[in-house]
PDB file of N, CA and C in Angstrom:
ATOM      1  N   MET A   1       2.899-244.695  51.166  1.00  0.00           N
ATOM      2  CA  MET A   1       3.352-245.748  50.347  1.00  0.00           C
ATOM      3  C   MET A   1       5.152-245.647  49.184  1.00  0.00           C
ATOM      4  N   ASN A   2       5.689-244.000  49.392  1.00  0.00           N
ATOM      5  CA  ASN A   2       6.484-243.723  48.863  1.00  0.00           C
ATOM      6  C   ASN A   2       6.981-243.821  47.329  1.00  0.00           C
ATOM      7  N   ILE A   3       6.037-243.809  47.205  1.00  0.00           N
ATOM      8  CA  ILE A   3       6.521-243.998  45.736  1.00  0.00           C
ATOM      9  C   ILE A   3       5.933-242.531  44.970  1.00  0.00           C
ATOM     10  N   SER A   4       7.379-242.813  44.117  1.00  0.00           N
ATOM     11  CA  SER A   4       7.295-240.710  43.083  1.00  0.00           C
ATOM     12  C   SER A   4       7.022-241.038  42.058  1.00  0.00           C
ATOM     13  N   LYS A   5       6.555-239.447  41.204  1.00  0.00           N
ATOM     14  CA  LYS A   5       6.136-239.921  40.288  1.00  0.00           C
ATOM     15  C   LYS A   5       6.758-240.861  39.217  1.00  0.00           C
ATOM     16  N   GLY A   6       8.090-240.642  39.077  1.00  0.00           N
ATOM     17  CA  GLY A   6       8.256-241.650  37.883  1.00  0.00           C
ATOM     18  C   GLY A   6       8.617-243.189  38.400  1.00  0.00           C
ATOM     19  N   ASP A   7       7.979-243.839  39.401  1.00  0.00           N
ATOM     20  CA  ASP A   7       7.839-245.435  39.173  1.00  0.00           C
ATOM     21  C   ASP A   7       6.090-245.159  38.320  1.00  0.00           C
ATOM     22  N   SER A   8       4.937-244.105  39.186  1.00  0.00           N
ATOM     23  CA  SER A   8       3.402-244.548  38.176  1.00  0.00           C
ATOM     24  C   SER A   8       3.222-243.879  37.251  1.00  0.00           C
ATOM     25  N   ASP A   9       4.913-243.502  36.284  1.00  0.00           N
ATOM     26  CA  ASP A   9       4.212-242.517  35.209  1.00  0.00           C
ATOM     27  C   ASP A   9       3.507-243.473  34.157  1.00  0.00           C
ATOM     28  N   GLY A  10       3.718-245.085  33.444  1.00  0.00           N
ATOM     29  CA  GLY A  10       3.007-245.551  32.817  1.00  0.00           C
ATOM     30  C   GLY A  10       2.287-246.176  33.134  1.00  0.00           C
ATOM     31  N   ILE A  11       1.693-246.477  34.673  1.00  0.00           N
ATOM     32  CA  ILE A  11       0.290-247.419  34.152  1.00  0.00           C
ATOM     33  C   ILE A  11      -0.809-247.280  33.731  1.00  0.00           C
ATOM     34  N   VAL A  12      -1.438-245.482  34.135  1.00  0.00           N
ATOM     35  CA  VAL A  12      -2.517-245.278  33.490  1.00  0.00           C
ATOM     36  C   VAL A  12      -2.755-245.815  31.842  1.00  0.00           C
ATOM     37  N   ASN A  13      -1.138-245.654  31.316  1.00  0.00           N
ATOM     38  CA  ASN A  13      -1.687-247.099  29.424  1.00  0.00           C
ATOM     39  C   ASN A  13      -0.666-248.791  29.631  1.00  0.00           C
ATOM     40  N   VAL A  14      -0.930-248.200  30.778  1.00  0.00           N
ATOM     41  CA  VAL A  14      -1.210-250.273  30.765  1.00  0.00           C
ATOM     42  C   VAL A  14      -2.928-250.885  31.125  1.00  0.00           C
ATOM     43  N   ILE A  15      -3.509-249.228  32.501  1.00  0.00           N
ATOM     44  CA  ILE A  15      -5.092-249.542  32.189  1.00  0.00           C
ATOM     45  C   ILE A  15      -5.649-249.776  30.927  1.00  0.00           C
ATOM     46  N   ARG A  16      -5.520-248.320  30.617  1.00  0.00           N
ATOM     47  CA  ARG A  16      -5.403-248.864  28.811  1.00  0.00           C
ATOM     48  C   ARG A  16      -6.088-249.440  28.187  1.00  0.00           C
ATOM     49  N   ASP A  17      -4.741-250.667  28.152  1.00  0.00           N
ATOM     50  CA  ASP A  17      -4.728-250.872  27.625  1.00  0.00           C
ATOM     51  C   ASP A  17      -5.330-252.420  27.520  1.00  0.00           C
ATOM     52  N   ILE A  18      -5.643-253.650  28.669  1.00  0.00           N
ATOM     53  CA  ILE A  18      -6.660-253.827  28.853  1.00  0.00           C
ATOM     54  C   ILE A  18      -7.411-253.581  27.848  1.00  0.00           C
ATOM     55  N   GLU A  19      -8.283-254.762  26.959  1.00  0.00           N
ATOM     56  CA  GLU A  19      -8.635-255.643  26.985  1.00  0.00           C
ATOM     57  C   GLU A  19     -10.903-255.449  27.305  1.00  0.00           C
ATOM     58  N   GLY A  20     -11.304-254.404  26.350  1.00  0.00           N
ATOM     59  CA  GLY A  20     -12.756-254.440  27.688  1.00  0.00           C
ATOM     60  C   GLY A  20     -12.517-252.898  27.825  1.00  0.00           C
ATOM     61  N   VAL A  21     -11.504-251.791  28.621  1.00  0.00           N
ATOM     62  CA  VAL A  21     -10.669-250.331  29.099  1.00  0.00           C
ATOM     63  C   VAL A  21     -10.922-249.958  27.510  1.00  0.00           C
ATOM     64  N   GLU A  22     -11.521-248.932  27.950  1.00  0.00           N
ATOM     65  CA  GLU A  22     -11.966-247.113  26.707  1.00  0.00           C
ATOM     66  C   GLU A  22     -11.088-246.101  27.516  1.00  0.00           C
ATOM     67  N   LEU A  23     -11.622-245.947  28.919  1.00  0.00           N
ATOM     68  CA  LEU A  23     -11.262-244.663  29.061  1.00  0.00           C
ATOM     69  C   LEU A  23     -10.489-245.432  30.648  1.00  0.00           C
ATOM     70  N   ALA A  24      -9.585-245.199  30.786  1.00  0.00           N
ATOM     71  CA  ALA A  24      -7.947-245.170  32.473  1.00  0.00           C
ATOM     72  C   ALA A  24      -8.136-243.631  32.844  1.00  0.00           C
ATOM     73  N   ILE A  25      -7.967-243.893  33.914  1.00  0.00           N
ATOM     74  CA  ILE A  25      -8.337-242.690  34.873  1.00  0.00           C
ATOM     75  C   ILE A  25      -7.180-243.235  36.295  1.00  0.00           C
ATOM     76  N   PHE A  26      -5.737-242.827  36.106  1.00  0.00           N
ATOM     77  CA  PHE A  26      -5.007-243.106  37.672  1.00  0.00           C
ATOM     78  C   PHE A  26      -4.688-241.357  38.072  1.00  0.00           C
ATOM     79  N   LEU A  27      -5.075-241.832  39.927  1.00  0.00           N
ATOM     80  CA  LEU A  27      -5.074-241.026  40.511  1.00  0.00           C
ATOM     81  C   LEU A  27      -3.882-240.753  41.657  1.00  0.00           C
ATOM     82  N   ARG A  28      -3.167-239.804  41.923  1.00  0.00           N
ATOM     83  CA  ARG A  28      -1.902-240.112  42.716  1.00  0.00           C
ATOM     84  C   ARG A  28      -2.186-238.794  43.739  1.00  0.00           C
ATOM     85  N   GLU A  29      -1.554-239.216  44.776  1.00  0.00           N
ATOM     86  CA  GLU A  29      -1.453-238.002  44.930  1.00  0.00           C
ATOM     87  C   GLU A  29      -0.138-236.926  45.815  1.00  0.00           C
ATOM     88  N   ASP A  30       0.153-236.017  45.135  1.00  0.00           N
ATOM     89  CA  ASP A  30       1.498-235.311  45.474  1.00  0.00           C
ATOM     90  C   ASP A  30       1.231-233.335  46.807  1.00  0.00           C
ATOM     91  N   LYS A  31       2.096-233.929  46.847  1.00  0.00           N
ATOM     92  CA  LYS A  31       2.183-232.534  48.104  1.00  0.00           C
ATOM     93  C   LYS A  31      -0.239-231.959  48.635  1.00  0.00           C
ATOM     94  N   GLY A  32      -0.090-233.055  48.945  1.00  0.00           N
ATOM     95  CA  GLY A  32      -1.736-232.893  49.577  1.00  0.00           C
ATOM     96  C   GLY A  32      -3.113-232.521  48.042  1.00  0.00           C
ATOM     97  N   ASN A  33      -1.767-232.455  47.111  1.00  0.00           N
ATOM     98  CA  ASN A  33      -2.658-232.421  45.569  1.00  0.00           C
ATOM     99  C   ASN A  33      -3.681-233.561  45.396  1.00  0.00           C
ATOM    100  N   THR A  34      -3.997-234.169  44.592  1.00  0.00           N
ATOM    101  CA  THR A  34      -4.926-235.459  43.851  1.00  0.00           C
ATOM    102  C   THR A  34      -4.325-234.756  42.240  1.00  0.00           C
ATOM    103  N   LYS A  35      -4.016-235.697  41.660  1.00  0.00           N
ATOM    104  CA  LYS A  35      -3.314-236.134  39.870  1.00  0.00           C
ATOM    105  C   LYS A  35      -3.763-236.254  39.734  1.00  0.00           C
ATOM    106  N   ALA A  36      -4.165-237.123  38.004  1.00  0.00           N
ATOM    107  CA  ALA A  36      -5.013-236.923  37.690  1.00  0.00           C
ATOM    108  C   ALA A  36      -4.376-237.405  36.267  1.00  0.00           C
ATOM    109  N   SER A  37      -4.315-238.626  35.744  1.00  0.00           N
ATOM    110  CA  SER A  37      -3.908-239.462  34.599  1.00  0.00           C
ATOM    111  C   SER A  37      -4.742-240.026  33.836  1.00  0.00           C
ATOM    112  N   VAL A  38      -5.930-239.510  32.326  1.00  0.00           N
ATOM    113  CA  VAL A  38      -6.899-240.011  31.295  1.00  0.00           C
ATOM    114  C   VAL A  38      -5.830-240.453  30.513  1.00  0.00           C
ATOM    115  N   ARG A  39      -6.182-241.353  30.335  1.00  0.00           N
ATOM    116  CA  ARG A  39      -5.993-242.201  28.936  1.00  0.00           C
ATOM    117  C   ARG A  39      -6.942-241.850  28.902  1.00  0.00           C
ATOM    118  N   SER A  40      -7.429-242.002  26.524  1.00  0.00           N
ATOM    119  CA  SER A  40      -8.790-243.379  26.121  1.00  0.00           C
ATOM    120  C   SER A  40      -8.347-244.037  25.253  1.00  0.00           C
ATOM    121  N   LYS A  41      -8.943-245.131  23.675  1.00  0.00           N
ATOM    122  CA  LYS A  41      -8.374-244.815  23.077  1.00  0.00           C
ATOM    123  C   LYS A  41      -9.057-244.249  22.194  1.00  0.00           C
ATOM    124  N   ASN A  42      -8.591-244.406  20.524  1.00  0.00           N
ATOM    125  CA  ASN A  42      -8.703-243.818  19.470  1.00  0.00           C
ATOM    126  C   ASN A  42      -9.866-244.576  18.866  1.00  0.00           C
ATOM    127  N   SER A  43     -10.619-245.637  20.066  1.00  0.00           N
ATOM    128  CA  SER A  43     -11.693-245.979  19.257  1.00  0.00           C
ATOM    129  C   SER A  43     -13.532-245.246  20.179  1.00  0.00           C
ATOM    130  N   ILE A  44     -13.132-244.861  21.372  1.00  0.00           N
ATOM    131  CA  ILE A  44     -13.580-244.520  21.944  1.00  0.00           C
ATOM    132  C   ILE A  44     -15.290-243.545  21.402  1.00  0.00           C
ATOM    133  N   GLU A  45     -16.170-244.424  21.128  1.00  0.00           N
ATOM    134  CA  GLU A  45     -17.723-243.660  20.518  1.00  0.00           C
ATOM    135  C   GLU A  45     -18.435-242.140  22.022  1.00  0.00           C
ATOM    136  N   TYR A  46     -18.657-241.929  23.127  1.00  0.00           N
ATOM    137  CA  TYR A  46     -18.739-241.412  23.598  1.00  0.00           C
ATOM    138  C   TYR A  46     -18.133-240.443  24.563  1.00  0.00           C
ATOM    139  N   ILE A  47     -16.490-240.528  24.990  1.00  0.00           N
ATOM    140  CA  ILE A  47     -16.097-239.511  25.690  1.00  0.00           C
ATOM    141  C   ILE A  47     -14.474-239.591  25.714  1.00  0.00           C
ATOM    142  N   SER A  48     -13.579-238.378  24.739  1.00  0.00           N
ATOM    143  CA  SER A  48     -12.364-238.933  24.856  1.00  0.00           C
ATOM    144  C   SER A  48     -11.571-238.378  26.073  1.00  0.00           C
ATOM    145  N   SER A  49      -9.982-238.955  26.546  1.00  0.00           N
ATOM    146  CA  SER A  49      -9.347-237.836  27.192  1.00  0.00           C
ATOM    147  C   SER A  49      -9.279-235.925  27.595  1.00  0.00           C
ATOM    148  N   ARG A  50     -10.084-235.274  26.167  1.00  0.00           N
ATOM    149  CA  ARG A  50      -9.800-234.295  26.635  1.00  0.00           C
ATOM    150  C   ARG A  50     -11.187-233.860  25.948  1.00  0.00           C
ATOM    151  N   GLU A  51     -11.916-234.303  26.268  1.00  0.00           N
ATOM    152  CA  GLU A  51     -13.719-233.712  26.901  1.00  0.00           C
ATOM    153  C   GLU A  51     -13.424-233.770  28.316  1.00  0.00           C
ATOM    154  N   PHE A  52     -13.161-235.096  28.498  1.00  0.00           N
ATOM    155  CA  PHE A  52     -13.419-235.516  29.911  1.00  0.00           C
ATOM    156  C   PHE A  52     -13.552-234.509  30.761  1.00  0.00           C
ATOM    157  N   ALA A  53     -11.664-234.311  30.586  1.00  0.00           N
ATOM    158  CA  ALA A  53     -10.924-233.460  31.759  1.00  0.00           C
ATOM    159  C   ALA A  53     -11.784-231.723  30.848  1.00  0.00           C
ATOM    160  N   ASN A  54     -12.751-230.854  29.991  1.00  0.00           N
ATOM    161  CA  ASN A  54     -13.315-230.195  30.194  1.00  0.00           C
ATOM    162  C   ASN A  54     -14.758-230.287  30.867  1.00  0.00           C
ATOM    163  N   ILE A  55     -14.280-231.749  31.402  1.00  0.00           N
ATOM    164  CA  ILE A  55     -15.629-231.080  32.233  1.00  0.00           C
ATOM    165  C   ILE A  55     -15.403-230.867  33.877  1.00  0.00           C
ATOM    166  N   TYR A  56     -14.528-231.218  33.776  1.00  0.00           N
ATOM    167  CA  TYR A  56     -14.056-230.993  34.792  1.00  0.00           C
ATOM    168  C   TYR A  56     -13.233-229.786  34.681  1.00  0.00           C
ATOM    169  N   GLY A  57     -13.646-229.535  34.128  1.00  0.00           N
ATOM    170  CA  GLY A  57     -13.181-227.676  34.179  1.00  0.00           C
ATOM    171  C   GLY A  57     -10.895-227.674  34.428  1.00  0.00           C
ATOM    172  N   ARG A  58     -10.517-228.872  33.244  1.00  0.00           N
ATOM    173  CA  ARG A  58      -8.807-229.340  33.772  1.00  0.00           C
ATOM    174  C   ARG A  58      -8.689-229.330  32.301  1.00  0.00           C
ATOM    175  N   ARG A  59      -7.398-228.510  31.694  1.00  0.00           N
ATOM    176  CA  ARG A  59      -6.408-228.969  30.624  1.00  0.00           C
ATOM    177  C   ARG A  59      -7.237-229.008  29.316  1.00  0.00           C
ATOM    178  N   SER A  60      -8.507-227.585  28.972  1.00  0.00           N
ATOM    179  CA  SER A  60      -9.010-227.899  28.571  1.00  0.00           C
ATOM    180  C   SER A  60      -8.285-227.594  26.163  1.00  0.00           C
ATOM    181  N   ASP A  61      -6.667-227.217  26.348  1.00  0.00           N
ATOM    182  CA  ASP A  61      -5.874-226.956  25.527  1.00  0.00           C
ATOM    183  C   ASP A  61      -4.724-228.762  25.539  1.00  0.00           C
ATOM    184  N   ILE A  62      -5.817-230.075  26.046  1.00  0.00           N
ATOM    185  CA  ILE A  62      -4.802-231.002  25.680  1.00  0.00           C
ATOM    186  C   ILE A  62      -5.916-231.112  24.455  1.00  0.00           C
ATOM    187  N   LYS A  63      -4.539-231.566  23.233  1.00  0.00           N
ATOM    188  CA  LYS A  63      -4.511-231.884  21.751  1.00  0.00           C
ATOM    189  C   LYS A  63      -4.616-233.546  21.673  1.00  0.00           C
ATOM    190  N   ASP A  64      -3.767-233.764  22.066  1.00  0.00           N
ATOM    191  CA  ASP A  64      -3.883-235.125  22.442  1.00  0.00           C
ATOM    192  C   ASP A  64      -3.832-236.550  23.792  1.00  0.00           C
ATOM    193  N   LEU A  65      -3.561-237.703  23.618  1.00  0.00           N
ATOM    194  CA  LEU A  65      -3.544-238.069  25.119  1.00  0.00           C
ATOM    195  C   LEU A  65      -2.366-237.869  26.299  1.00  0.00           C
ATOM    196  N   GLU A  66      -2.589-236.687  26.965  1.00  0.00           N
ATOM    197  CA  GLU A  66      -1.815-236.699  27.666  1.00  0.00           C
ATOM    198  C   GLU A  66      -2.036-236.616  29.011  1.00  0.00           C
ATOM    199  N   ASP A  67      -0.997-236.602  30.466  1.00  0.00           N
ATOM    200  CA  ASP A  67      -1.104-236.578  31.862  1.00  0.00           C
ATOM    201  C   ASP A  67      -1.993-234.884  31.894  1.00  0.00           C
ATOM    202  N   LEU A  68      -2.744-234.960  33.354  1.00  0.00           N
ATOM    203  CA  LEU A  68      -4.006-233.727  33.400  1.00  0.00           C
ATOM    204  C   LEU A  68      -3.034-233.513  34.123  1.00  0.00           C
ATOM    205  N   GLU A  69      -1.674-232.766  33.946  1.00  0.00           N
ATOM    206  CA  GLU A  69      -1.298-232.012  34.676  1.00  0.00           C
ATOM    207  C   GLU A  69      -0.582-231.489  35.264  1.00  0.00           C
TER     208      GLU A  69
END
């Protein structure tokens, strides 16, 4: 589709802000690898984006809702 990273940066936030969505995950391919952006709402009860990242062994140093890149 020839879309650059800058073209898709805010999509995960838009998805998270949809009513009823508590955890948003946006996947994109970059040079043969899959990159994930994960966001959660402050009121989420069962898992935060940081906990989700820890489950999959990625970026356990995340303290705020940031891209997992």
